[in-house]
């Protein structure tokens, strides 16, 4: 087990170093001089040269990379254009987007599963067509349009919910939910459609399976057949789909955060790219890359604990 | 040309009347303290996020809106954009040789940390602007050789060379005075907790989300400050900003997008729309001599437009500015042919000059022929947003009518600036936010040593006039010089000016006292809830 772990951690470290290089070079491959973006309307060559010097952009690339990595290894991702700490900014923004994605998953899954079950159980009936149509609409409607529509209805006309912004949960739990309801629905709408279609399909398979026929033959109630037998088996496929959609949700959060004025991780990324804020882009992308590597590492370890054959197969011959 | 001139005279009269009305409306929106309650938090939705809240380092336009509420300056602007004293007691006394500016300061003023505002503090800030690594202000006030004090309340600026735009520069960030105590404590981290003299003091900033200011207890004019706090909320999506205003989540909307203006105007019982023609402009920079890059020796680039002044004139005459304004901007902007806006006191420098607000196709066609260039082709660099695309397409169609083949090159903004500086363009549709002093709208763009001269235009005659305008102190002599400069610019057309943007701001009817002048900055320091 020790050797397996060492190999996995070593491979993860290599991936992180390669990712950091890719991030570093990728940011510099963006067209447009960051000094010009930083300078605003100030384009005096002396000022631009000073900006390049201040941000170390006048140094050779290897020197810049080593300098940056030196700070990263000490836990310092640098200072952004606003003179604020990149690490602190990321630490404050990431939970906002994770909360939004989490709520979207809750909403999207709940709605999708319910609609999928109803559609499957009432296959070919009006409720099936209605659920399928709504799912298609959920997939087709752009986030920004649905978001604006909801803002106009629930914030502008009815004044039920705030039009945008974010309140931390710890500061005001109810206010937090009020602010997150619409963004979560908008972000979760696409997921609910995907889940509904998968759920419907999986449920139809289950309802036609032998074990369901057996359950019915045993004289179980329809509620018990659907809820305890067909639904539980169908959830395995749907759970996998929900997990796969997490990445899409986080990237979808970029637009949702923009519409609802939520200063989360997605909006931070877009703003950083638009401003050519190298320190911020590098920090954001590196954190995401490390996040993916760590999650994959944990998954590998979890698999190996659950299935010892993986450790044996992974051992070099 | 006489009909054009007559039309222009009428148009100018109309514009001046409209501007007078707008200024009157803007001024009329001012606080009437009898009707305003004390207390409350005003939320202003900003269109972009400010950069560092450090007057020495700051670069963004939107940052100036925040600064206006917490960092006062030696000089300020009045509603008609005249420079007036703010922390200074009077306009500077200028020596005969124009090399010494003596500035008397107001007394009894405190910074928002309770320390005294005095000449030593002014010297500390100006020295920092001039010497701090990365200072954006250094180039703005570079003619200052040294700063001295005389007693506690007099500052003396010794200039290396005469520079009349200096007072206007001191009415912007270069004139903001920071608390020496805070500077000593924070150094180059001043932006994390800025302290100046101002009606509000900095409370907190959540990156990408908001900046909060609270009413200052030390401010000399606190009796006229009604709000307890102001929150600047960053809402970069224009539609979302408007919906936030309509929902009542924000009370002031920064720069309403043109398509949302009618929606807000319909909601006039709950929202007032402030219309403000700005001192900025939108134009087309023509690459004439930028062959080797900005500020490198200029020589003609040899493109159709660069080769022939006739063709540049034809290009200009083909443009129907009124139609462009109507089709692209719903008639919301102010078509014009000059870098100085009608809201500026310096607009007088364009008096008597012609401007084709409507196209003159016949003359343009003749000029194309006279240029001797057959099938002239022009690549026009434009931004990537839909409005820029619409503007480009309209220009393309208008130029086609006179025989000039325009192809559009939509380019991401920072990349387009890079290309412009490198001289890698034919024509570039780009704007300028505008400066109060005419020097800030002209010199940098068309003088040979201008740091924004992407056109690569170089005229010894124009340089001579613009340098003299920098040295002249009286408004009369400067007006004469800038009028002469306008004639040359209009004849040679290194830049073809299209219009001055008119900004629209949404204000909740629950709020009174919000003002916006021609500089486009929201002033809410004396605002309050009704």
mmCIF file of C-alpha atoms in Angstrom, chain A residues 31-34 36-45 47-48 50-51 53-55 79-84 89 93 148 151-152 155-157 159 161-166 258-263 267-268 271 274 276, chain B residues 49-53 57 59 133-137 139-140 188-189 191-192 205-209 233-237 239-240 243-244 246-249 294-295 412 414-415 417-418 420-421 431-435 451-452 454:
data_model
loop_
_atom_site.group_PDB
_atom_site.id
_atom_site.type_symbol
_atom_site.label_atom_id
_atom_site.label_comp_id
_atom_site.label_asym_id
_atom_site.label_seq_id
_atom_site.Cartn_x
_atom_site.Cartn_y
_atom_site.Cartn_z
ATOM 1 C CA UNK A 31 -2.635 38.147 -26.901
ATOM 2 C CA UNK A 32 -2.211 41.690 -25.623
ATOM 3 C CA UNK A 33 0.402 43.235 -23.399
ATOM 4 C CA UNK A 34 -0.694 43.064 -19.738
ATOM 5 C CA UNK A 36 -1.396 47.994 -21.568
ATOM 6 C CA UNK A 37 -4.327 46.392 -19.779
ATOM 7 C CA UNK A 38 -2.929 47.559 -16.468
ATOM 8 C CA UNK A 39 -2.147 51.026 -17.729
ATOM 9 C CA UNK A 40 -5.721 51.847 -18.694
ATOM 10 C CA UNK A 41 -5.599 55.060 -20.680
ATOM 11 C CA UNK A 42 -2.083 55.708 -19.447
ATOM 12 C CA UNK A 43 0.209 54.584 -22.258
ATOM 13 C CA UNK A 44 3.335 56.561 -21.581
ATOM 14 C CA UNK A 45 6.171 54.134 -22.486
ATOM 15 C CA UNK A 47 4.890 54.098 -17.213
ATOM 16 C CA UNK A 48 4.395 50.871 -19.179
ATOM 17 C CA UNK A 50 7.667 50.602 -14.965
ATOM 18 C CA UNK A 51 4.551 48.392 -14.844
ATOM 19 C CA UNK A 53 9.265 46.005 -14.132
ATOM 20 C CA UNK A 54 6.948 46.054 -11.092
ATOM 21 C CA UNK A 55 5.281 42.824 -12.140
ATOM 22 C CA UNK A 79 -0.711 40.296 -5.304
ATOM 23 C CA UNK A 80 -3.301 41.185 -7.919
ATOM 24 C CA UNK A 81 -3.765 44.461 -9.771
ATOM 25 C CA UNK A 82 -5.911 45.784 -6.946
ATOM 26 C CA UNK A 83 -2.963 45.242 -4.602
ATOM 27 C CA UNK A 84 -4.948 42.508 -2.842
ATOM 28 C CA UNK A 89 -9.203 36.422 -2.814
ATOM 29 C CA UNK A 93 -14.405 33.305 -3.660
ATOM 30 C CA UNK A 148 -32.846 37.945 -16.566
ATOM 31 C CA UNK A 151 -34.921 38.768 -12.082
ATOM 32 C CA UNK A 152 -37.617 40.748 -13.891
ATOM 33 C CA UNK A 155 -37.158 40.845 -8.124
ATOM 34 C CA UNK A 156 -38.464 43.713 -10.258
ATOM 35 C CA UNK A 157 -42.183 42.944 -10.524
ATOM 36 C CA UNK A 159 -40.168 42.073 -5.153
ATOM 37 C CA UNK A 161 -36.245 38.109 -4.004
ATOM 38 C CA UNK A 162 -33.173 40.322 -4.377
ATOM 39 C CA UNK A 163 -32.036 40.890 -7.972
ATOM 40 C CA UNK A 164 -28.484 39.859 -7.225
ATOM 41 C CA UNK A 165 -25.531 39.946 -4.901
ATOM 42 C CA UNK A 166 -24.330 37.593 -2.204
ATOM 43 C CA UNK A 258 -22.217 37.497 -13.961
ATOM 44 C CA UNK A 259 -25.995 37.885 -14.293
ATOM 45 C CA UNK A 260 -26.684 37.854 -10.565
ATOM 46 C CA UNK A 261 -23.684 39.975 -9.624
ATOM 47 C CA UNK A 262 -22.224 37.242 -7.427
ATOM 48 C CA UNK A 263 -18.542 37.779 -6.825
ATOM 49 C CA UNK A 267 -16.553 35.867 -12.197
ATOM 50 C CA UNK A 268 -13.127 36.230 -10.652
ATOM 51 C CA UNK A 271 -12.369 39.418 -14.706
ATOM 52 C CA UNK A 274 -10.114 40.395 -19.199
ATOM 53 C CA UNK A 276 -4.719 40.306 -18.036
ATOM 54 C CA UNK B 49 -14.275 47.209 -10.780
ATOM 55 C CA UNK B 50 -11.871 49.905 -9.597
ATOM 56 C CA UNK B 51 -8.203 48.974 -9.446
ATOM 57 C CA UNK B 52 -5.969 49.907 -6.495
ATOM 58 C CA UNK B 53 -7.561 52.559 -4.247
ATOM 59 C CA UNK B 57 -1.188 54.148 -8.500
ATOM 60 C CA UNK B 59 -5.558 53.995 -13.331
ATOM 61 C CA UNK B 133 7.811 53.191 -8.084
ATOM 62 C CA UNK B 134 4.943 52.540 -10.496
ATOM 63 C CA UNK B 135 3.330 55.939 -9.951
ATOM 64 C CA UNK B 136 0.775 56.693 -12.648
ATOM 65 C CA UNK B 137 0.723 60.308 -11.579
ATOM 66 C CA UNK B 139 3.987 61.554 -15.913
ATOM 67 C CA UNK B 140 0.903 63.724 -15.354
ATOM 68 C CA UNK B 188 2.791 50.839 -0.939
ATOM 69 C CA UNK B 189 -0.118 48.919 0.669
ATOM 70 C CA UNK B 191 -4.759 50.889 -1.168
ATOM 71 C CA UNK B 192 -5.750 48.339 1.474
ATOM 72 C CA UNK B 205 -13.524 46.102 0.174
ATOM 73 C CA UNK B 206 -14.526 42.649 -0.962
ATOM 74 C CA UNK B 207 -12.707 42.034 -4.224
ATOM 75 C CA UNK B 208 -15.065 41.755 -7.161
ATOM 76 C CA UNK B 209 -18.092 42.496 -5.001
ATOM 77 C CA UNK B 233 -21.387 47.390 -5.804
ATOM 78 C CA UNK B 234 -19.596 45.901 -8.805
ATOM 79 C CA UNK B 235 -22.176 44.886 -11.411
ATOM 80 C CA UNK B 236 -20.397 44.495 -14.699
ATOM 81 C CA UNK B 237 -23.336 43.084 -16.642
ATOM 82 C CA UNK B 239 -28.686 44.348 -18.003
ATOM 83 C CA UNK B 240 -28.231 42.959 -14.507
ATOM 84 C CA UNK B 243 -32.612 45.099 -13.190
ATOM 85 C CA UNK B 244 -30.942 45.682 -9.826
ATOM 86 C CA UNK B 246 -35.523 48.429 -10.999
ATOM 87 C CA UNK B 247 -35.709 45.906 -8.161
ATOM 88 C CA UNK B 248 -34.479 48.522 -5.696
ATOM 89 C CA UNK B 249 -31.320 46.605 -4.763
ATOM 90 C CA UNK B 294 4.785 54.426 -31.135
ATOM 91 C CA UNK B 295 7.321 57.213 -30.546
ATOM 92 C CA UNK B 412 -10.056 42.168 -28.578
ATOM 93 C CA UNK B 414 -5.960 45.017 -25.316
ATOM 94 C CA UNK B 415 -4.719 43.278 -28.448
ATOM 95 C CA UNK B 417 -4.063 48.636 -28.359
ATOM 96 C CA UNK B 418 -0.951 46.516 -28.832
ATOM 97 C CA UNK B 420 -2.098 50.270 -32.620
ATOM 98 C CA UNK B 421 1.053 51.021 -30.621
ATOM 99 C CA UNK B 431 -12.478 56.329 -27.898
ATOM 100 C CA UNK B 432 -11.058 58.568 -25.212
ATOM 101 C CA UNK B 433 -12.712 59.302 -21.876
ATOM 102 C CA UNK B 434 -11.695 62.946 -22.122
ATOM 103 C CA UNK B 435 -9.876 65.412 -19.925
ATOM 104 C CA UNK B 451 2.450 59.127 -25.881
ATOM 105 C CA UNK B 452 -0.894 58.202 -27.482
ATOM 106 C CA UNK B 454 -0.755 55.910 -32.663
#
